[in-house]
Amino acid sequence: MLKKNDDIVLEITGLTSMGSGVGHFEKMAVFVEGAVIGDKLSVHIIKVKSSYAVGIINKIIKPSKHRIPSDCVVSEKCGGCSYRHISYSHELEIKKQGVQDALQRIGGLDVEVEEILSIEKINNYRNKGQYPVGMNSLGQTLIGFYAKRSHRIVDCRNCALAPAEFEAILKTVERWSAIAGVSIYSDENKKGILRHIYLRKAFATKETMVCLVINSETVAKKELLTKMLLEADETIVSVILNINKKDTNVILGEECETVFGKDYIEDILCGLKFRISPLSFYQVNPAGTQLLYSRAKQYAEIDKTKTVLDLYCGAGTIGLSMADSAKEIIGVEIIPQAVENAKENARLNNIENARFFCDDASGAAKRFACEGLKPDVIILDPPRKGCSGDVIDAVVEMNPERVVYVSCDSATLARDCKIFASKGYKTVNATAVDMFPRTTHCETVVLLSQRRPDAHIDIKLDLSEVDVTAAETKATYQEIKDYVLEKHGLKVSTLYISQVKAKCGIIERECYNKGEGKSRVPQCPKEKEEAIMDALRHFRMV
Ligand code: SAH
C-alpha cells in the first residue's frame, strides 16, 4: 500500500487537463505536477487518498523525449505556462487528444477532431495582460501573476507570452505609485488602492491601453501618471482608471474614468476595424482568432440568404467577420459597453446588415424563439461554464440548420453537445485551435447539424420520365396471388389486386367487372389489401 512520504519510481503515461502527469503505482493513479508523458521519475508521495495519490518529482531518472528545458524562471511557480517544459509539437498532440477525449468521454460523441490549428507563434502572442499588484513581507512591490491555485503573487514583469513592451509600462506604474503615494492593495486586509495593472495592445494598429484597477474613487497625480507613461511608451493612446472596491475575485469593476486619450483602442481583425473598451471581451491572441473565426465561418456555410444569430457576441467580432457573406447578423451580449462597441464596429466598417442587443443570452434566445425568429445559423461562444439548459432549449426551438459552438472549455462543450444530440443536433465536425500556446488552455469550435429522424435523399423526379405502365408488367396477377398465398396464407382475387393497383395509381383502367347492371362490387378487405400491397412492394411495383 502506498503511503505518504514513500519514494517510488513512476513511469508517466498520461496528463490531466490541468497539465499534471499521471502514472500508476500498484494500480493507483499518482499525479505529479511538472511530469511529462514518457518520463521515468523518482517521485516523493505527499498525499494518499482512497483512489489516488499525489507526488512531487525527486529526480528525473529518464526524461521523456517530449521534455525540453523551460525558458522561464517562474514557469514552475506561476499558474500560466504549464507546458513550457514540453515540446510544442507534443503540446499540440496533447491538446487535440484532450478535445477528442472530452467529446467522446463526456459527450459520448462519435466525431473525429480535425487537425489542430495553430499559428505556431508560441511567445509574445497575447495582446492583454492582467497583473495583480501586491507587497511581500519586506514591503517590496510585487507585480506578476497568481501562483497555481492560490492568491500568492509571483513577481513577473516580463512574461514571455505578453508583448515585451509591457515590462516598461509595469515598472513605470510602480515608480508612479511610489511618487504619488498611491498605496498597494492587500488581499489580506483589503486595504490599499492599486489592485491590478491591466494592459491591452492592438497588434495591428500598435495602440496601447493602460488601465489601473483601483480600490478607491480616483487617485492622486493623474497628470503625472500620463506623463510618465507616455515617456515610457509612446504607443499609449488611452489611460483609464477602473474602480473596483468589491472584495471579490472579479478583477474589473463596472465603472471607468478615462484619464488620458480615448476610452477604447482600435485593432484590425479579419480585415475589419474593431473598437474595444476596457470592459469588453476581446480574444487575446488575434492571429489565432483569425484561424478560429475562419473555421467557424466555414462550418457556418453561410450565404446571402442566411440569417446568423451570434449569441455571446462580445464586441461583435465573430458575427461582423461573417456579415459580408450573410443576409443578416443578430448579436446578443450582456455587457453594455461591449454591445456599444459592437454597434460602433458595424458602423465603422459600413456594415448595415447587423443588429445588436444588450441582453442575457437565455432571455434573448427565449424571446426570439417566441417571436418566431428562424435563424439559419446560430453561433454560440459562451464563457467557460458553457450554455444553460434554457439557452439550448431556445436554440433548438428556433430550429436552425446549423449551430456553430465556440468554446474555451472542451468539458462543458462536450456536456452541451450531448444535450444537443438528445434534441436532434449531431456534432458533425470539431476543430481544436491553439489560441493559448504553453498553457493548458485550448479553444474548440464544433459544428452541430440537424439530424433528420429518417435519413433520406431528396431526388427531383420528372414524372414524364417515369413509365408508369411499365410497372404493371413487373408481375402477373398470378405471381401476385401466389406470393400473397405463400407469404400471408391468403387467397386474393384478380378483382382485389386490380382495386389495390388502382389505389396506387399503377393501372389506368377501371376494375373490369364493375358496371351497369352488375351486383354490388365486393371491396378488398383491409387485411388482404395490406397483403397485396406487400406483394406490390416485393415486386417493386410501388
Ligand atoms: N464571441 C465573442 C465573445 C466571446 S466571450 C468573441 O469572440 O470575442 C463570451 C462573451 O459572453 C463575453 O463577451 C461575455 O460578456 C458574454 N456573456 C457572458 N455571459 C453572458 C450571458 N448570460 N448572456 C449574454 N452574454 C454573456
Coordinates of C-alpha atoms and ligand atoms in Angstrom, one line a residue:
M1 CA 0.0 0.0 0.0
L2 CA 1.3 3.4 -1.0
K3 CA 1.9 5.7 2.0
K4 CA 2.7 9.4 2.5
N5 CA 6.4 10.1 2.3
D6 CA 7.1 7.0 0.2
D7 CA 9.6 7.4 -2.6
I8 CA 8.7 5.4 -5.7
V9 CA 9.8 5.0 -9.3
L10 CA 7.0 6.1 -11.7
E11 CA 6.5 6.0 -15.4
I12 CA 4.3 8.8 -16.6
T13 CA 1.6 7.6 -19.1
G14 CA -0.9 10.4 -19.2
L15 CA -1.7 14.1 -18.5
T16 CA -4.6 15.6 -16.8
S17 CA -6.5 18.6 -18.3
M18 CA -4.7 20.7 -15.7
G19 CA -1.4 19.7 -17.0
S20 CA -0.2 17.2 -14.3
G21 CA 1.4 14.0 -15.3
V22 CA -0.2 10.7 -14.3
G23 CA 1.4 7.3 -13.7
H24 CA 0.2 4.1 -12.0
F25 CA 1.7 2.5 -8.9
E26 CA 0.1 -0.8 -7.7
K27 CA -3.0 0.1 -9.8
M28 CA -3.3 3.5 -8.0
A29 CA -3.2 6.7 -10.1
V30 CA -0.4 9.0 -9.0
F31 CA -0.5 12.7 -10.1
V32 CA 2.8 14.6 -10.4
E33 CA 3.0 18.2 -11.4
G34 CA 5.6 19.1 -14.0
A35 CA 5.8 15.5 -15.3
V36 CA 5.7 14.7 -19.0
I37 CA 4.3 11.6 -20.7
G38 CA 7.2 9.2 -21.2
D39 CA 9.2 10.4 -18.1
K40 CA 10.7 7.9 -15.7
L41 CA 10.8 9.6 -12.4
S42 CA 11.7 9.1 -8.8
V43 CA 8.6 10.5 -7.0
H44 CA 8.1 11.5 -3.4
I45 CA 4.5 10.9 -2.3
I46 CA 2.9 13.9 -0.5
K47 CA -0.7 12.8 -0.3
V48 CA -2.6 9.5 -0.4
K49 CA -6.4 9.3 -0.9
S50 CA -8.5 6.2 -1.3
S51 CA -8.4 6.2 -5.1
Y52 CA -5.4 8.3 -6.0
A53 CA -2.1 9.8 -4.7
V54 CA -0.1 13.0 -5.3
G55 CA 3.6 13.1 -5.6
I56 CA 6.4 15.6 -6.4
I57 CA 9.5 14.9 -8.6
N58 CA 12.6 13.9 -6.6
K59 CA 14.6 13.2 -9.7
I60 CA 14.1 12.6 -13.4
I61 CA 15.6 9.1 -13.9
K62 CA 15.0 9.2 -17.7
P63 CA 13.4 12.2 -19.4
S64 CA 10.6 11.8 -21.9
K65 CA 11.6 12.6 -25.5
H66 CA 9.0 15.4 -25.3
R67 CA 10.7 17.1 -22.4
I68 CA 12.5 20.4 -23.1
P69 CA 14.2 22.9 -20.7
S70 CA 11.8 25.6 -19.6
D71 CA 13.0 29.0 -20.7
C72 CA 11.1 30.9 -18.0
V73 CA 12.4 31.3 -14.4
V74 CA 8.9 31.4 -12.9
S75 CA 7.1 28.9 -15.0
E76 CA 7.1 26.3 -12.2
K77 CA 5.6 28.7 -9.7
C78 CA 3.3 30.8 -11.9
G79 CA -0.1 29.3 -12.9
G80 CA 0.3 30.3 -16.6
C81 CA 2.6 28.2 -18.6
S82 CA 2.0 24.6 -17.5
Y83 CA 3.5 23.3 -20.8
R84 CA 6.7 25.4 -21.0
H85 CA 8.8 22.2 -20.4
I86 CA 7.1 20.2 -23.2
S87 CA 7.9 20.4 -26.9
Y88 CA 5.3 22.5 -28.8
S89 CA 4.6 19.6 -31.2
H90 CA 3.8 17.4 -28.3
E91 CA 1.6 20.1 -26.7
L92 CA -0.4 20.3 -29.9
E93 CA -0.9 16.5 -29.8
I94 CA -2.0 16.6 -26.2
K95 CA -4.5 19.4 -26.8
K96 CA -6.1 17.7 -29.8
Q97 CA -6.3 14.5 -27.9
G98 CA -7.7 16.4 -24.9
V99 CA -10.6 17.7 -27.0
Q100 CA -11.1 14.3 -28.6
D101 CA -11.3 12.6 -25.2
A102 CA -13.7 15.2 -23.8
L103 CA -16.1 14.9 -26.8
Q104 CA -16.0 11.1 -26.6
R105 CA -16.0 10.5 -22.8
I106 CA -18.1 13.4 -21.5
G107 CA -20.2 13.9 -24.6
G108 CA -20.4 10.3 -25.8
L109 CA -20.0 11.8 -29.3
D110 CA -18.8 9.9 -32.3
V111 CA -16.8 12.7 -34.0
E112 CA -13.2 12.8 -35.1
V113 CA -11.4 16.0 -34.2
E114 CA -9.8 17.6 -37.2
E115 CA -6.1 18.6 -37.4
I116 CA -5.4 21.2 -34.7
L117 CA -4.9 24.8 -35.9
S118 CA -2.1 26.9 -34.6
I119 CA -0.2 30.0 -35.7
E120 CA 2.9 28.4 -34.3
K121 CA 3.9 31.6 -32.5
I122 CA 4.3 30.5 -29.0
N123 CA 5.7 33.6 -27.3
N124 CA 4.5 37.2 -27.2
Y125 CA 1.2 36.3 -28.7
R126 CA -1.1 37.8 -26.0
N127 CA -2.5 41.3 -26.6
K128 CA -3.6 41.6 -23.0
G129 CA -2.0 41.3 -19.5
Q130 CA -3.8 41.5 -16.2
Y131 CA -1.2 41.8 -13.4
P132 CA -2.2 41.7 -9.8
V133 CA -0.2 44.1 -7.6
G134 CA 0.7 43.3 -4.0
M135 CA 3.5 43.5 -1.4
N136 CA 5.8 40.9 0.1
S137 CA 6.7 40.8 3.8
L138 CA 9.8 43.0 3.1
G139 CA 7.5 45.8 1.8
Q140 CA 8.6 45.3 -1.8
T141 CA 6.0 45.7 -4.6
L142 CA 5.1 42.5 -6.4
I143 CA 3.6 42.7 -9.9
G144 CA 3.0 39.5 -11.8
F145 CA 0.7 36.5 -11.7
Y146 CA -1.1 34.4 -9.2
A147 CA 0.7 31.1 -8.3
K148 CA -1.3 27.9 -9.2
R149 CA -4.5 27.5 -7.2
S150 CA -3.5 30.5 -4.9
H151 CA -3.7 34.2 -4.5
R152 CA 0.0 34.5 -3.8
I153 CA 1.6 36.8 -6.4
V154 CA 4.6 35.5 -8.3
D155 CA 6.6 38.6 -9.4
C156 CA 7.0 38.6 -13.2
R157 CA 7.1 41.7 -15.3
N158 CA 8.5 40.2 -18.5
C159 CA 6.1 37.3 -19.1
A160 CA 7.1 35.5 -22.3
L161 CA 3.5 35.4 -23.5
A162 CA 3.0 39.1 -23.4
P163 CA 4.4 41.9 -25.6
A164 CA 7.9 42.8 -24.5
E165 CA 6.8 46.5 -24.2
F166 CA 4.6 45.7 -21.2
E167 CA 7.6 45.4 -18.9
A168 CA 8.5 49.2 -19.1
I169 CA 4.8 50.1 -18.5
L170 CA 4.6 48.0 -15.4
K171 CA 7.8 49.5 -14.0
T172 CA 6.6 53.0 -14.7
V173 CA 3.3 52.4 -12.9
E174 CA 5.3 51.1 -9.9
R175 CA 7.5 54.2 -9.9
W176 CA 4.5 56.5 -10.2
S177 CA 2.6 54.8 -7.4
A178 CA 5.6 55.4 -5.1
I179 CA 6.0 59.0 -6.1
A180 CA 2.2 59.7 -6.0
G181 CA 1.8 57.9 -2.7
V182 CA -0.8 55.5 -4.1
S183 CA -0.7 52.6 -1.8
I184 CA -0.7 48.9 -2.9
Y185 CA -3.8 46.9 -2.2
S186 CA -3.5 44.0 0.2
D187 CA -5.6 40.8 -0.4
E188 CA -5.3 40.0 3.3
N189 CA -6.7 43.2 4.9
K190 CA -8.4 44.5 1.8
K191 CA -6.7 47.9 2.3
G192 CA -4.7 49.9 -0.2
I193 CA -5.5 51.4 -3.6
L194 CA -3.7 49.8 -6.6
R195 CA -5.1 46.3 -7.2
H196 CA -4.3 45.4 -10.8
I197 CA -2.5 46.8 -13.8
Y198 CA -4.4 45.8 -16.9
L199 CA -2.8 46.3 -20.3
R200 CA -4.0 45.9 -23.8
K201 CA -2.2 46.3 -27.1
A202 CA -3.8 46.3 -30.6
F203 CA -1.2 44.5 -32.6
A204 CA -2.3 45.7 -36.0
T205 CA -2.5 49.5 -35.1
K206 CA 0.0 49.4 -32.2
E207 CA -2.3 51.3 -29.9
T208 CA -1.8 50.5 -26.2
M209 CA -4.3 50.9 -23.4
V210 CA -3.2 51.2 -19.7
C211 CA -5.9 50.6 -17.2
L212 CA -5.3 50.7 -13.4
V213 CA -7.8 48.9 -11.3
I214 CA -8.2 50.8 -8.0
N215 CA -9.9 50.3 -4.7
S216 CA -11.0 54.0 -4.5
E217 CA -13.0 56.5 -6.5
T218 CA -9.9 58.1 -8.0
V219 CA -6.2 58.6 -7.5
A220 CA -3.7 61.5 -7.0
K221 CA -1.3 62.8 -9.6
K222 CA -3.1 61.5 -12.7
E223 CA -1.3 64.0 -15.0
L224 CA 2.0 62.7 -13.7
L225 CA 0.8 59.2 -14.4
T226 CA 0.0 60.1 -18.0
K227 CA 3.3 62.0 -18.5
M228 CA 5.4 59.2 -17.1
L229 CA 3.5 56.5 -19.2
L230 CA 3.9 58.5 -22.4
E231 CA 7.6 58.9 -21.8
A232 CA 7.9 55.1 -21.3
D233 CA 5.8 54.1 -24.3
E234 CA 4.6 56.5 -27.0
T235 CA 2.1 53.9 -28.3
I236 CA -0.2 54.5 -25.3
V237 CA -3.4 56.2 -26.5
S238 CA -5.6 55.5 -23.6
V239 CA -5.1 55.7 -19.8
I240 CA -8.0 54.6 -17.7
L241 CA -8.9 54.0 -14.1
N242 CA -11.2 51.2 -13.3
I243 CA -12.9 51.4 -9.9
N244 CA -13.3 48.1 -8.1
K245 CA -14.0 48.4 -4.4
K246 CA -15.6 45.0 -4.0
D247 CA -14.0 42.1 -2.1
T248 CA -14.3 39.6 -5.0
N249 CA -12.1 37.6 -7.3
V250 CA -13.5 39.5 -10.3
I251 CA -10.8 41.8 -11.5
L252 CA -12.7 44.6 -13.1
G253 CA -15.3 46.9 -11.6
E254 CA -18.2 48.3 -13.6
E255 CA -17.1 51.9 -13.5
C256 CA -14.3 53.6 -15.5
E257 CA -12.6 57.0 -15.6
T258 CA -10.6 58.0 -18.7
V259 CA -7.5 59.9 -17.5
F260 CA -5.9 60.4 -20.9
G261 CA -6.9 59.9 -24.5
K262 CA -9.6 57.6 -25.9
D263 CA -11.7 55.3 -23.8
Y264 CA -11.0 52.5 -26.2
I265 CA -8.3 51.2 -28.6
E266 CA -8.8 50.1 -32.1
D267 CA -7.5 46.9 -33.7
I268 CA -7.8 45.3 -37.1
L269 CA -9.0 41.7 -37.3
C270 CA -10.2 39.7 -40.3
G271 CA -9.7 42.9 -42.3
L272 CA -12.2 44.8 -40.2
K273 CA -11.6 47.6 -37.7
F274 CA -12.7 46.9 -34.1
R275 CA -13.1 49.4 -31.3
I276 CA -12.6 47.8 -27.9
S277 CA -13.4 49.2 -24.5
P278 CA -11.7 48.0 -21.3
L279 CA -14.8 46.1 -20.1
S280 CA -15.4 44.4 -23.5
F281 CA -14.2 40.9 -24.1
Y282 CA -11.6 40.7 -26.9
Q283 CA -9.8 37.5 -27.9
V284 CA -6.2 37.6 -26.5
N285 CA -4.5 36.0 -29.5
P286 CA -5.6 37.9 -32.6
A287 CA -3.7 35.8 -35.2
G288 CA -5.2 32.6 -33.6
T289 CA -8.6 34.3 -33.5
Q290 CA -8.5 34.7 -37.3
L291 CA -7.9 30.9 -37.7
L292 CA -10.8 30.3 -35.3
Y293 CA -13.2 32.7 -36.9
S294 CA -12.4 31.4 -40.4
R295 CA -13.1 27.8 -39.3
A296 CA -16.3 29.0 -37.6
K297 CA -17.3 30.7 -40.9
Q298 CA -16.5 27.5 -42.9
Y299 CA -18.7 25.4 -40.5
A300 CA -21.5 28.0 -40.7
E301 CA -21.7 27.6 -44.6
I302 CA -23.5 30.9 -44.9
D303 CA -24.6 32.8 -48.0
K304 CA -26.5 35.9 -48.7
T305 CA -29.8 34.2 -47.9
K306 CA -28.8 33.2 -44.4
T307 CA -29.6 34.9 -41.1
V308 CA -27.0 34.4 -38.4
L309 CA -27.7 34.7 -34.6
D310 CA -24.5 35.4 -32.7
L311 CA -25.2 34.7 -29.0
Y312 CA -22.5 35.9 -26.5
C313 CA -21.1 38.2 -29.2
G314 CA -18.8 40.4 -27.2
A315 CA -17.8 43.4 -29.4
G316 CA -19.4 41.7 -32.3
T317 CA -16.3 40.3 -33.8
I318 CA -17.4 36.8 -35.0
G319 CA -20.7 38.0 -36.5
L320 CA -19.2 41.0 -38.1
S321 CA -16.4 38.9 -39.7
M322 CA -19.2 37.0 -41.4
A323 CA -21.5 39.9 -42.3
D324 CA -20.4 40.3 -45.9
S325 CA -21.4 36.7 -46.7
A326 CA -24.8 36.7 -44.8
K327 CA -28.2 38.2 -45.1
E328 CA -28.3 39.4 -41.6
I329 CA -26.4 39.2 -38.3
I330 CA -28.1 39.5 -35.0
G331 CA -25.8 39.7 -31.9
V332 CA -26.6 39.4 -28.2
E333 CA -24.2 40.3 -25.4
I334 CA -24.7 41.0 -21.7
I335 CA -22.0 43.7 -21.1
P336 CA -23.4 47.1 -22.2
Q337 CA -20.0 48.6 -23.2
A338 CA -19.3 45.5 -25.5
V339 CA -22.7 45.9 -27.2
E340 CA -21.9 49.6 -27.7
N341 CA -18.6 48.6 -29.3
A342 CA -20.4 46.0 -31.5
K343 CA -22.8 48.7 -32.8
E344 CA -19.9 51.1 -33.4
N345 CA -17.9 48.4 -35.0
A346 CA -20.7 47.7 -37.5
R347 CA -20.8 51.5 -38.3
L348 CA -17.0 51.8 -38.6
N349 CA -17.0 49.1 -41.2
N350 CA -20.1 50.3 -43.1
I351 CA -21.9 47.1 -42.2
E352 CA -25.6 47.6 -42.4
N353 CA -27.0 44.1 -42.0
A354 CA -26.1 43.7 -38.3
R355 CA -28.2 44.4 -35.2
F356 CA -27.0 44.0 -31.6
F357 CA -29.0 43.6 -28.4
C358 CA -27.8 44.0 -24.8
D359 CA -29.4 41.1 -23.1
D360 CA -28.8 37.8 -21.3
A361 CA -28.3 35.1 -23.9
S362 CA -31.0 32.9 -22.4
G363 CA -33.6 35.7 -22.1
A364 CA -32.9 36.9 -25.6
A365 CA -33.0 33.4 -27.1
K366 CA -36.3 32.6 -25.5
R367 CA -37.8 35.9 -26.7
F368 CA -36.5 35.3 -30.3
A369 CA -38.0 31.8 -30.2
C370 CA -41.3 33.2 -29.0
E371 CA -41.3 35.8 -31.8
G372 CA -40.8 33.1 -34.3
L373 CA -37.3 34.1 -35.4
K374 CA -35.8 31.4 -37.5
P375 CA -32.1 31.9 -37.9
D376 CA -30.3 29.6 -40.4
V377 CA -27.2 29.5 -38.2
I378 CA -26.7 30.1 -34.5
I379 CA -23.2 30.8 -33.2
L380 CA -22.6 30.1 -29.5
D381 CA -19.5 31.4 -27.8
P382 CA -20.3 31.3 -24.1
P383 CA -17.9 31.7 -21.1
R384 CA -16.2 28.6 -19.7
K385 CA -19.3 27.4 -17.9
G386 CA -21.0 26.8 -21.2
C387 CA -24.6 27.3 -22.1
S388 CA -27.5 26.9 -19.7
G389 CA -30.3 24.4 -20.5
D390 CA -32.6 27.3 -21.2
V391 CA -30.3 28.6 -24.0
I392 CA -30.1 25.2 -25.6
D393 CA -33.8 24.7 -25.5
A394 CA -34.5 28.1 -27.1
V395 CA -31.8 27.4 -29.7
V396 CA -33.4 24.1 -30.6
E397 CA -36.8 25.8 -30.7
M398 CA -35.6 28.3 -33.3
N399 CA -34.7 25.2 -35.4
P400 CA -31.5 26.4 -37.1
E401 CA -29.9 24.2 -39.7
R402 CA -26.6 24.6 -38.1
V403 CA -25.2 25.6 -34.7
V404 CA -21.5 26.6 -34.6
Y405 CA -20.3 26.3 -31.0
V406 CA -17.1 28.0 -30.0
S407 CA -15.7 27.1 -26.5
C408 CA -12.7 27.6 -24.4
D409 CA -13.6 24.6 -22.2
S410 CA -14.0 21.3 -24.0
A411 CA -15.6 19.6 -21.0
T412 CA -18.6 22.0 -20.8
L413 CA -18.7 22.0 -24.6
A414 CA -18.9 18.2 -24.6
R415 CA -21.6 18.2 -22.0
D416 CA -23.7 20.7 -24.0
C417 CA -23.2 18.8 -27.3
K418 CA -24.5 15.7 -25.6
I419 CA -27.7 17.7 -24.7
F420 CA -27.9 19.0 -28.3
A421 CA -27.6 15.4 -29.5
S422 CA -30.6 14.3 -27.4
K423 CA -32.5 17.1 -29.2
G424 CA -31.6 16.1 -32.7
Y425 CA -28.4 18.1 -33.3
K426 CA -25.4 15.9 -34.2
T427 CA -21.9 17.0 -33.7
V428 CA -20.6 16.7 -37.2
N429 CA -17.2 18.4 -37.1
A430 CA -14.8 19.6 -34.4
T431 CA -11.5 21.5 -34.6
A432 CA -9.2 22.5 -31.7
V433 CA -7.5 25.8 -32.2
D434 CA -4.4 26.5 -30.1
M435 CA -5.0 30.1 -29.1
F436 CA -3.0 29.8 -25.9
P437 CA 0.3 28.1 -26.5
R438 CA 2.4 26.9 -23.5
T439 CA -0.7 26.9 -21.3
T440 CA -3.2 24.1 -20.8
H441 CA -6.0 26.1 -22.4
C442 CA -7.3 25.5 -25.9
E443 CA -10.2 26.8 -28.0
T444 CA -12.6 24.4 -29.8
V445 CA -15.1 25.0 -32.5
V446 CA -17.7 22.4 -33.4
L447 CA -20.5 22.2 -36.0
L448 CA -23.8 20.8 -34.8
S449 CA -26.2 19.9 -37.6
Q450 CA -29.8 18.8 -37.5
R451 CA -30.2 15.1 -37.7
R452 CA -33.3 14.2 -39.7
P453 CA -35.4 11.4 -38.0
D454 CA -35.4 9.3 -41.2
A455 CA -32.4 9.9 -43.2
H456 CA -33.5 10.3 -46.8
I457 CA -32.2 11.7 -50.0
D458 CA -34.3 14.2 -51.9
I459 CA -34.5 13.4 -55.6
K460 CA -36.2 15.6 -58.1
L461 CA -38.4 13.4 -60.2
D462 CA -39.7 14.4 -63.6
L463 CA -42.9 12.4 -63.9
S464 CA -42.8 12.5 -67.7
E465 CA -39.7 10.3 -67.4
V466 CA -41.4 7.7 -65.4
D467 CA -43.0 4.9 -67.3
V468 CA -45.9 4.1 -65.0
T469 CA -47.4 1.3 -67.2
A470 CA -44.0 -0.5 -67.2
A471 CA -44.7 -1.2 -63.5
E472 CA -47.6 -3.3 -64.5
T473 CA -45.5 -5.6 -66.4
K474 CA -43.4 -6.5 -63.5
A475 CA -45.5 -9.2 -62.0
T476 CA -48.5 -11.0 -63.4
Y477 CA -51.7 -11.3 -61.4
Q478 CA -50.9 -15.0 -60.9
E479 CA -47.5 -14.2 -59.5
I480 CA -49.1 -11.7 -57.0
K481 CA -51.7 -14.3 -56.0
D482 CA -49.0 -16.9 -55.4
Y483 CA -46.9 -14.6 -53.4
V484 CA -49.8 -13.5 -51.2
L485 CA -50.9 -17.1 -50.6
E486 CA -47.4 -18.2 -49.8
K487 CA -46.4 -15.3 -47.6
H488 CA -49.6 -14.4 -45.9
G489 CA -51.7 -17.5 -46.4
L490 CA -54.5 -15.5 -48.1
K491 CA -56.3 -16.1 -51.3
V492 CA -56.8 -12.9 -53.3
S493 CA -58.8 -12.4 -56.4
T494 CA -57.8 -10.6 -59.6
L495 CA -60.5 -8.0 -58.7
Y496 CA -58.9 -7.3 -55.3
I497 CA -55.4 -7.0 -56.9
S498 CA -56.8 -4.6 -59.5
Q499 CA -58.5 -2.5 -56.9
V500 CA -55.3 -2.1 -54.9
K501 CA -53.3 -1.4 -58.1
A502 CA -55.8 1.3 -58.9
K503 CA -55.5 2.8 -55.5
C504 CA -51.7 3.0 -56.1
G505 CA -52.2 4.6 -59.5
I506 CA -50.4 1.8 -61.4
I507 CA -53.4 0.9 -63.7
E508 CA -55.5 3.3 -65.6
R509 CA -58.3 1.1 -66.5
E510 CA -61.3 0.6 -64.2
C511 CA -62.0 -2.7 -62.5
Y512 CA -63.3 -4.9 -65.3
N513 CA -66.4 -6.3 -63.6
K514 CA -67.7 -3.0 -62.3
G515 CA -70.5 -1.8 -64.4
E516 CA -74.2 -1.2 -65.2
G517 CA -76.5 -4.0 -64.1
K518 CA -73.8 -5.7 -62.1
S519 CA -74.5 -6.5 -58.5
R520 CA -72.6 -4.6 -55.8
V521 CA -68.9 -4.9 -56.4
P522 CA -67.1 -6.5 -53.4
Q523 CA -64.4 -4.3 -51.9
C524 CA -61.0 -5.7 -51.0
P525 CA -60.9 -6.2 -47.2
K526 CA -58.2 -4.3 -45.2
E527 CA -56.1 -7.5 -44.4
K528 CA -56.0 -8.6 -48.0
E529 CA -55.2 -5.1 -49.2
E530 CA -52.2 -5.0 -46.9
A531 CA -51.0 -8.4 -48.2
I532 CA -51.4 -7.2 -51.8
M533 CA -49.5 -4.0 -51.0
D534 CA -46.7 -6.1 -49.6
A535 CA -46.6 -8.1 -52.8
L536 CA -46.6 -4.9 -54.9
R537 CA -43.7 -3.7 -52.9
H538 CA -42.0 -7.0 -53.2
F539 CA -42.2 -6.9 -56.9
R540 CA -41.1 -3.2 -56.8
M541 CA -44.3 -2.1 -58.5
V542 CA -44.8 0.6 -55.8
Ligands
SAH1 N1 -17.8 36.0 -29.4 C1 -17.0 37.0 -28.7 C2 -17.0 36.9 -27.2 C3 -16.9 35.6 -26.6 S1 -16.5 35.6 -24.8 C4 -15.6 36.9 -29.2 O1 -15.2 36.0 -29.9 O2 -14.9 37.9 -29.0 C5 -18.1 35.4 -24.1 C6 -19.0 36.6 -24.1 O3 -20.2 36.3 -23.5 C7 -18.4 37.8 -23.3 O4 -18.4 38.9 -24.0 C8 -19.3 37.9 -22.1 O5 -19.5 39.2 -21.6 C9 -20.6 37.4 -22.7 N2 -21.6 36.8 -21.7 C10 -21.3 36.2 -20.6 N3 -22.5 35.7 -20.0 C11 -23.5 36.1 -20.9 C12 -24.9 35.9 -20.9 N4 -25.5 35.3 -19.9 N5 -25.6 36.4 -21.9 C13 -25.0 37.1 -22.9 N6 -23.7 37.3 -23.0 C14 -22.9 36.8 -22.0

